[in-house]
Amino acid sequence: MRRFSEMRWEIRQTTKEKIMGIFSMILSLLSGVALFLFGMSLMGDGLKMVAGNKLEAFLYRMTNTPLKGVALGTGVTSVIQSSSATTVMVIGFVNSGMMKLKQAIGIIMGANIGTSITGWILCLSYIAKILSTATISAVVAIIGIILRMACKRSVHKNIGNIMLGFAILMTGMQTMSGAVSPLKDSPTFTNMLTMFSNPLIGILVGIAFTAVLQSASATVGVLQALSVTGILTFSSAFPIVLGIGVGAACPVLISAIGANKNGKRTALVYLINDLFGLILWSVIFYTVNAVVHFGFMDMIMSPVAIALLNTVFRVATVCVLFPFIPKIE
């Protein structure tokens, strides 16, 4: 009887330790996401302040052709690190009558490409193994805080904010990677990722997760962190990437609630662009795969592979839609 009681106590202790371990991992992951989002926001705000009103001026003056609009949308979004922020800005211009809907469509397409640049920036933390990410983040953070605290000119303070934002973003990325790294030995986690290889479930996870975080870049960052475990396959990552764009449309649609008719149409263009990409490429890819059975479906994804997949998907969607801008309008 005594032996039975001891076994029950040991089971309880083991269960309690497992629950506490899971709770600690989730807390660490969420804190990494929080740091990532704050760093991205701080870096984007600093870049916008350094550029002053030039971004807005470029947006509504340099879009006389659709191709210029795509290029400008890509460039601006690469700078401010948020396709949602670019689109919300454009909705404001269309709403006020400073920009036509046709001009806005090109910029929104470019914004969808520009938001994938963040994934490549995050790859720096995995590619640059000579200097550890902690060392790079520390050096950038020290220089950034010196510029912010010691300099009097606002442009230097804003450059300091950019550097601090970058350091915080990298720290958040490393926190996320550290939180999920023990999962590579977990059969439960492996089974969960296998479940994502179901296209419908993977797409819904991508949409829901991005809608909650309100950032396509953050969801890509989490995927890159998960890929460090070495068990994230192409079949699991691809449907999530497909769903990310649609989820990122949520804050854009919310921002257009008080806009006029053309402002709401502009927000709808953002959703249509990503929804079309999701439907087109999922139908084509999975139909062809059912016939030829791609051999790379079980390929292990790396952070660079995630960034490349995200960029190729977005560029391919824009290339298909670009000739139909008048029809979309």
Short mmCIF file of C-alpha atoms in Angstrom, two decimals:
data_model
loop_
_atom_site.label_atom_id
_atom_site.label_comp_id
_atom_site.label_asym_id
_atom_site.label_seq_id
_atom_site.Cartn_x
_atom_site.Cartn_y
_atom_site.Cartn_z
CA MET A 1 0.00 0.00 0.00
CA ARG A 2 2.86 2.32 0.92
CA ARG A 3 4.62 1.51 -2.36
CA PHE A 4 1.43 2.35 -4.31
CA SER A 5 1.18 5.74 -2.54
CA GLU A 6 4.79 6.50 -3.42
CA MET A 7 4.15 5.68 -7.07
CA ARG A 8 1.11 7.97 -7.13
CA TRP A 9 3.18 10.76 -5.57
CA GLU A 10 5.94 10.27 -8.17
CA ILE A 11 3.41 10.34 -11.03
CA ARG A 12 1.90 13.55 -9.64
CA GLN A 13 5.33 15.15 -9.35
CA THR A 14 6.25 14.11 -12.91
CA THR A 15 2.94 15.44 -14.26
CA LYS A 16 3.39 18.67 -12.33
CA GLU A 17 6.92 19.10 -13.69
CA LYS A 18 5.71 18.48 -17.25
CA ILE A 19 2.89 21.03 -16.88
CA MET A 20 5.29 23.60 -15.43
CA GLY A 21 7.75 22.89 -18.26
CA ILE A 22 5.05 23.42 -20.91
CA PHE A 23 3.85 26.59 -19.16
CA SER A 24 7.43 27.91 -19.00
CA MET A 25 7.98 27.15 -22.70
CA ILE A 26 4.74 28.90 -23.75
CA LEU A 27 5.58 31.90 -21.57
CA SER A 28 9.08 32.10 -23.07
CA LEU A 29 7.68 31.79 -26.61
CA LEU A 30 5.09 34.53 -26.00
CA SER A 31 7.71 36.82 -24.45
CA GLY A 32 9.85 36.27 -27.56
CA VAL A 33 6.89 37.18 -29.79
CA ALA A 34 6.25 40.30 -27.67
CA LEU A 35 9.89 41.41 -27.98
CA PHE A 36 9.82 40.65 -31.72
CA LEU A 37 6.69 42.74 -32.31
CA PHE A 38 7.94 45.63 -30.15
CA GLY A 39 11.35 45.61 -31.86
CA MET A 40 9.75 45.59 -35.32
CA SER A 41 7.42 48.45 -34.33
CA LEU A 42 10.27 50.52 -32.82
CA MET A 43 12.49 49.95 -35.86
CA GLY A 44 9.68 50.85 -38.29
CA ASP A 45 8.71 53.98 -36.36
CA GLY A 46 12.35 55.10 -36.25
CA LEU A 47 12.72 54.60 -40.00
CA LYS A 48 9.54 56.56 -40.67
CA MET A 49 10.76 59.43 -38.46
CA VAL A 50 14.14 59.53 -40.22
CA ALA A 51 12.40 59.64 -43.60
CA GLY A 52 10.01 62.33 -42.39
CA ASN A 53 7.11 62.96 -44.77
CA LYS A 54 9.03 61.63 -47.79
CA LEU A 55 7.34 58.21 -47.65
CA GLU A 56 3.88 59.75 -47.87
CA ALA A 57 4.99 62.10 -50.65
CA PHE A 58 6.44 59.23 -52.67
CA LEU A 59 3.31 57.15 -52.18
CA TYR A 60 0.91 59.58 -53.80
CA ARG A 61 3.21 61.37 -56.25
CA MET A 62 5.27 58.54 -57.77
CA THR A 63 2.50 56.11 -58.73
CA ASN A 64 1.51 57.27 -62.20
CA THR A 65 2.08 53.73 -63.55
CA PRO A 66 1.18 50.38 -61.94
CA LEU A 67 4.80 49.15 -62.17
CA LYS A 68 6.05 52.20 -60.26
CA GLY A 69 3.31 51.58 -57.70
CA VAL A 70 4.44 47.97 -57.14
CA ALA A 71 8.09 49.03 -56.87
CA LEU A 72 7.23 51.86 -54.48
CA GLY A 73 4.98 49.66 -52.34
CA THR A 74 7.76 47.08 -52.09
CA GLY A 75 10.35 49.69 -51.14
CA VAL A 76 8.23 51.52 -48.57
CA THR A 77 7.08 48.30 -46.90
CA SER A 78 10.68 47.04 -46.78
CA VAL A 79 11.52 50.23 -44.88
CA ILE A 80 8.64 50.36 -42.39
CA GLN A 81 8.46 46.53 -42.07
CA SER A 82 4.67 46.32 -42.26
CA SER A 83 2.39 45.77 -45.26
CA SER A 84 -0.59 46.60 -43.03
CA ALA A 85 0.90 50.01 -42.13
CA THR A 86 1.57 50.78 -45.81
CA THR A 87 -1.95 49.74 -46.80
CA VAL A 88 -3.56 51.73 -43.97
CA MET A 89 -1.58 54.78 -45.14
CA VAL A 90 -2.80 54.22 -48.71
CA ILE A 91 -6.41 53.81 -47.52
CA GLY A 92 -6.07 57.26 -45.92
CA PHE A 93 -4.90 58.78 -49.21
CA VAL A 94 -7.68 57.15 -51.23
CA ASN A 95 -10.22 58.13 -48.57
CA SER A 96 -9.13 61.79 -48.77
CA GLY A 97 -9.15 61.79 -52.59
CA MET A 98 -5.37 62.34 -52.96
CA MET A 99 -4.92 58.97 -54.66
CA LYS A 100 -7.01 56.96 -57.10
CA LEU A 101 -7.94 53.33 -56.53
CA LYS A 102 -5.87 52.22 -59.55
CA GLN A 103 -2.73 53.77 -58.03
CA ALA A 104 -3.45 52.11 -54.67
CA ILE A 105 -3.72 48.62 -56.20
CA GLY A 106 -0.10 48.68 -57.41
CA ILE A 107 1.18 49.87 -54.04
CA ILE A 108 -0.75 47.16 -52.19
CA MET A 109 0.70 44.48 -54.48
CA GLY A 110 4.16 45.84 -53.78
CA ALA A 111 3.44 45.91 -50.05
CA ASN A 112 2.73 42.17 -50.16
CA ILE A 113 6.21 41.61 -51.60
CA GLY A 114 7.92 44.10 -49.27
CA THR A 115 6.64 42.44 -46.12
CA SER A 116 8.64 39.29 -46.97
CA ILE A 117 11.91 41.24 -46.54
CA THR A 118 11.62 40.89 -42.75
CA GLY A 119 12.09 37.12 -43.10
CA TRP A 120 15.43 37.72 -44.82
CA ILE A 121 16.51 40.14 -42.10
CA LEU A 122 15.73 37.46 -39.52
CA CYS A 123 17.91 35.00 -41.43
CA LEU A 124 20.89 37.09 -40.36
CA SER A 125 20.56 35.62 -36.86
CA TYR A 126 20.96 32.12 -38.32
CA ILE A 127 23.44 32.79 -41.13
CA ALA A 128 25.94 34.88 -39.14
CA LYS A 129 27.32 32.09 -36.97
CA ILE A 130 30.84 33.64 -36.80
CA LEU A 131 29.52 36.34 -34.48
CA SER A 132 26.71 35.11 -32.24
CA THR A 133 23.36 36.86 -32.44
CA ALA A 134 23.66 37.81 -28.77
CA THR A 135 26.95 39.61 -29.50
CA ILE A 136 25.56 41.43 -32.55
CA SER A 137 22.38 42.44 -30.65
CA ALA A 138 24.43 43.66 -27.67
CA VAL A 139 26.74 45.82 -29.82
CA VAL A 140 23.83 47.28 -31.82
CA ALA A 141 21.85 47.92 -28.62
CA ILE A 142 24.80 49.70 -26.93
CA ILE A 143 25.38 51.97 -29.94
CA GLY A 144 21.63 52.59 -30.22
CA ILE A 145 21.18 53.61 -26.57
CA ILE A 146 24.22 55.92 -26.77
CA LEU A 147 22.74 57.66 -29.82
CA ARG A 148 19.33 57.90 -28.15
CA MET A 149 20.54 59.19 -24.78
CA ALA A 150 23.63 61.25 -25.66
CA CYS A 151 22.76 62.91 -28.99
CA LYS A 152 20.65 66.04 -29.18
CA ARG A 153 19.65 65.96 -32.86
CA SER A 154 16.37 64.16 -33.47
CA VAL A 155 17.73 62.32 -36.52
CA HIS A 156 20.47 60.72 -34.37
CA LYS A 157 17.92 59.78 -31.71
CA ASN A 158 15.74 58.15 -34.37
CA ILE A 159 18.73 56.21 -35.74
CA GLY A 160 19.29 55.07 -32.15
CA ASN A 161 15.65 53.89 -32.03
CA ILE A 162 16.16 51.94 -35.27
CA MET A 163 19.22 50.20 -33.83
CA LEU A 164 17.47 49.46 -30.52
CA GLY A 165 14.46 48.10 -32.43
CA PHE A 166 16.73 45.82 -34.47
CA ALA A 167 18.48 44.55 -31.32
CA ILE A 168 15.14 43.88 -29.57
CA LEU A 169 13.79 42.13 -32.69
CA MET A 170 16.84 39.84 -32.83
CA THR A 171 16.61 39.15 -29.09
CA GLY A 172 12.94 38.23 -29.47
CA MET A 173 13.80 35.91 -32.35
CA GLN A 174 16.44 34.15 -30.28
CA THR A 175 14.04 33.87 -27.33
CA MET A 176 11.47 32.17 -29.57
CA SER A 177 14.10 29.80 -30.99
CA GLY A 178 15.36 28.94 -27.51
CA ALA A 179 11.81 28.30 -26.28
CA VAL A 180 10.96 25.79 -29.02
CA SER A 181 14.36 24.07 -29.39
CA PRO A 182 13.57 21.35 -26.75
CA LEU A 183 10.51 20.36 -28.81
CA LYS A 184 12.66 18.58 -31.40
CA ASP A 185 12.71 15.53 -29.09
CA SER A 186 8.96 15.64 -28.40
CA PRO A 187 6.84 13.03 -30.28
CA THR A 188 3.68 15.05 -29.45
CA PHE A 189 5.09 18.16 -31.13
CA THR A 190 6.22 16.12 -34.14
CA ASN A 191 2.70 14.72 -34.50
CA MET A 192 1.23 18.22 -34.22
CA LEU A 193 3.44 19.50 -37.04
CA THR A 194 2.45 16.48 -39.13
CA MET A 195 -1.17 17.53 -38.62
CA PHE A 196 -0.31 20.92 -40.21
CA SER A 197 0.66 19.09 -43.41
CA ASN A 198 -3.09 18.72 -43.97
CA PRO A 199 -3.61 21.71 -46.34
CA LEU A 200 -6.91 22.87 -44.83
CA ILE A 201 -5.67 22.74 -41.22
CA GLY A 202 -2.35 24.39 -42.13
CA ILE A 203 -4.07 27.24 -44.00
CA LEU A 204 -6.52 27.85 -41.12
CA VAL A 205 -3.63 27.88 -38.61
CA GLY A 206 -1.77 30.43 -40.78
CA ILE A 207 -4.85 32.66 -41.05
CA ALA A 208 -5.77 32.44 -37.35
CA PHE A 209 -2.25 32.90 -36.00
CA THR A 210 -1.57 35.93 -38.22
CA ALA A 211 -4.96 37.46 -37.40
CA VAL A 212 -4.15 37.22 -33.68
CA LEU A 213 -0.61 38.62 -34.02
CA GLN A 214 -1.79 41.11 -36.70
CA SER A 215 1.56 40.74 -38.45
CA ALA A 216 2.57 38.48 -41.36
CA SER A 217 6.23 39.09 -40.50
CA ALA A 218 5.72 37.87 -36.92
CA THR A 219 4.09 34.63 -38.09
CA VAL A 220 6.94 34.03 -40.55
CA GLY A 221 9.35 34.71 -37.66
CA VAL A 222 7.63 32.09 -35.49
CA LEU A 223 7.80 29.60 -38.40
CA GLN A 224 11.52 30.32 -38.78
CA ALA A 225 11.98 29.73 -35.05
CA LEU A 226 10.13 26.40 -35.31
CA SER A 227 12.31 25.37 -38.26
CA VAL A 228 15.35 25.44 -35.96
CA THR A 229 14.02 22.25 -34.33
CA GLY A 230 14.82 20.42 -37.59
CA ILE A 231 11.43 18.72 -37.84
CA LEU A 232 9.41 21.31 -39.79
CA THR A 233 8.84 19.94 -43.30
CA PHE A 234 7.79 21.67 -46.52
CA SER A 235 4.39 19.95 -46.40
CA SER A 236 3.72 21.55 -42.97
CA ALA A 237 5.17 25.00 -43.74
CA PHE A 238 3.63 25.60 -47.19
CA PRO A 239 -0.09 25.71 -46.22
CA ILE A 240 0.71 27.97 -43.23
CA VAL A 241 2.56 30.39 -45.54
CA LEU A 242 -0.48 30.34 -47.87
CA GLY A 243 -2.77 31.38 -45.00
CA ILE A 244 -0.51 34.10 -43.56
CA GLY A 245 -1.47 36.76 -46.13
CA VAL A 246 -5.21 36.38 -45.56
CA GLY A 247 -4.74 36.63 -41.79
CA ALA A 248 -2.70 39.83 -42.23
CA ALA A 249 -5.71 41.44 -43.94
CA CYS A 250 -7.64 41.60 -40.63
CA PRO A 251 -6.09 44.87 -39.28
CA VAL A 252 -6.41 46.42 -42.76
CA LEU A 253 -10.12 45.59 -42.96
CA ILE A 254 -10.66 46.93 -39.42
CA SER A 255 -8.90 50.20 -40.32
CA ALA A 256 -11.29 50.72 -43.26
CA ILE A 257 -14.47 50.59 -41.16
CA GLY A 258 -14.80 54.39 -41.02
CA ALA A 259 -13.54 55.01 -44.57
CA ASN A 260 -15.63 55.99 -47.59
CA LYS A 261 -16.56 53.64 -50.43
CA ASN A 262 -13.20 53.85 -52.24
CA GLY A 263 -11.31 53.51 -48.94
CA LYS A 264 -13.19 50.27 -48.24
CA ARG A 265 -12.51 49.06 -51.79
CA THR A 266 -8.80 49.66 -51.22
CA ALA A 267 -8.87 47.47 -48.10
CA LEU A 268 -10.78 44.84 -50.05
CA VAL A 269 -8.04 44.82 -52.73
CA TYR A 270 -5.55 43.79 -50.04
CA LEU A 271 -7.76 40.86 -49.04
CA ILE A 272 -8.50 39.88 -52.67
CA ASN A 273 -4.77 39.86 -53.52
CA ASP A 274 -3.93 37.39 -50.73
CA LEU A 275 -7.13 35.36 -51.09
CA PHE A 276 -6.48 34.92 -54.81
CA GLY A 277 -2.90 33.79 -54.11
CA LEU A 278 -4.13 31.34 -51.49
CA ILE A 279 -6.79 29.77 -53.75
CA LEU A 280 -4.74 29.77 -56.97
CA TRP A 281 -1.51 28.27 -55.65
CA SER A 282 -3.15 25.80 -53.29
CA VAL A 283 -5.35 24.43 -56.09
CA ILE A 284 -2.48 24.27 -58.62
CA PHE A 285 0.13 22.90 -56.21
CA TYR A 286 -1.97 20.20 -54.53
CA THR A 287 -3.59 19.13 -57.83
CA VAL A 288 -0.18 18.66 -59.48
CA ASN A 289 1.17 16.97 -56.34
CA ALA A 290 -1.69 14.46 -56.42
CA VAL A 291 -0.55 13.41 -59.91
CA VAL A 292 3.26 13.58 -59.77
CA HIS A 293 3.91 13.34 -55.98
CA PHE A 294 6.61 15.94 -55.36
CA GLY A 295 9.70 14.46 -53.70
CA PHE A 296 10.44 17.61 -51.67
CA MET A 297 7.29 17.45 -49.52
CA ASP A 298 9.28 15.86 -46.66
CA MET A 299 12.22 18.25 -47.06
CA ILE A 300 13.30 19.78 -43.74
CA MET A 301 12.85 23.55 -43.80
CA SER A 302 15.48 26.01 -42.57
CA PRO A 303 14.95 29.71 -41.71
CA VAL A 304 16.37 30.65 -45.15
CA ALA A 305 14.04 28.16 -46.88
CA ILE A 306 11.04 29.67 -45.03
CA ALA A 307 12.04 33.20 -46.11
CA LEU A 308 12.55 32.02 -49.73
CA LEU A 309 9.19 30.19 -49.82
CA ASN A 310 7.36 33.25 -48.47
CA THR A 311 9.02 35.59 -50.99
CA VAL A 312 8.49 33.30 -54.01
CA PHE A 313 4.82 32.81 -53.11
CA ARG A 314 4.20 36.57 -52.86
CA VAL A 315 6.17 37.52 -55.97
CA ALA A 316 4.44 34.79 -58.01
CA THR A 317 1.00 36.04 -56.89
CA VAL A 318 1.80 39.63 -57.87
CA CYS A 319 3.19 38.51 -61.26
CA VAL A 320 -0.09 36.72 -62.04
CA LEU A 321 -2.33 39.55 -60.84
CA PHE A 322 -0.35 42.49 -62.24
CA PRO A 323 -1.76 42.37 -65.81
CA PHE A 324 -5.30 42.38 -64.38
CA ILE A 325 -5.04 45.62 -62.36
CA PRO A 326 -7.67 47.38 -64.57
CA LYS A 327 -10.04 44.42 -64.11
CA ILE A 328 -9.49 44.44 -60.34
CA GLU A 329 -10.26 48.15 -60.31
#
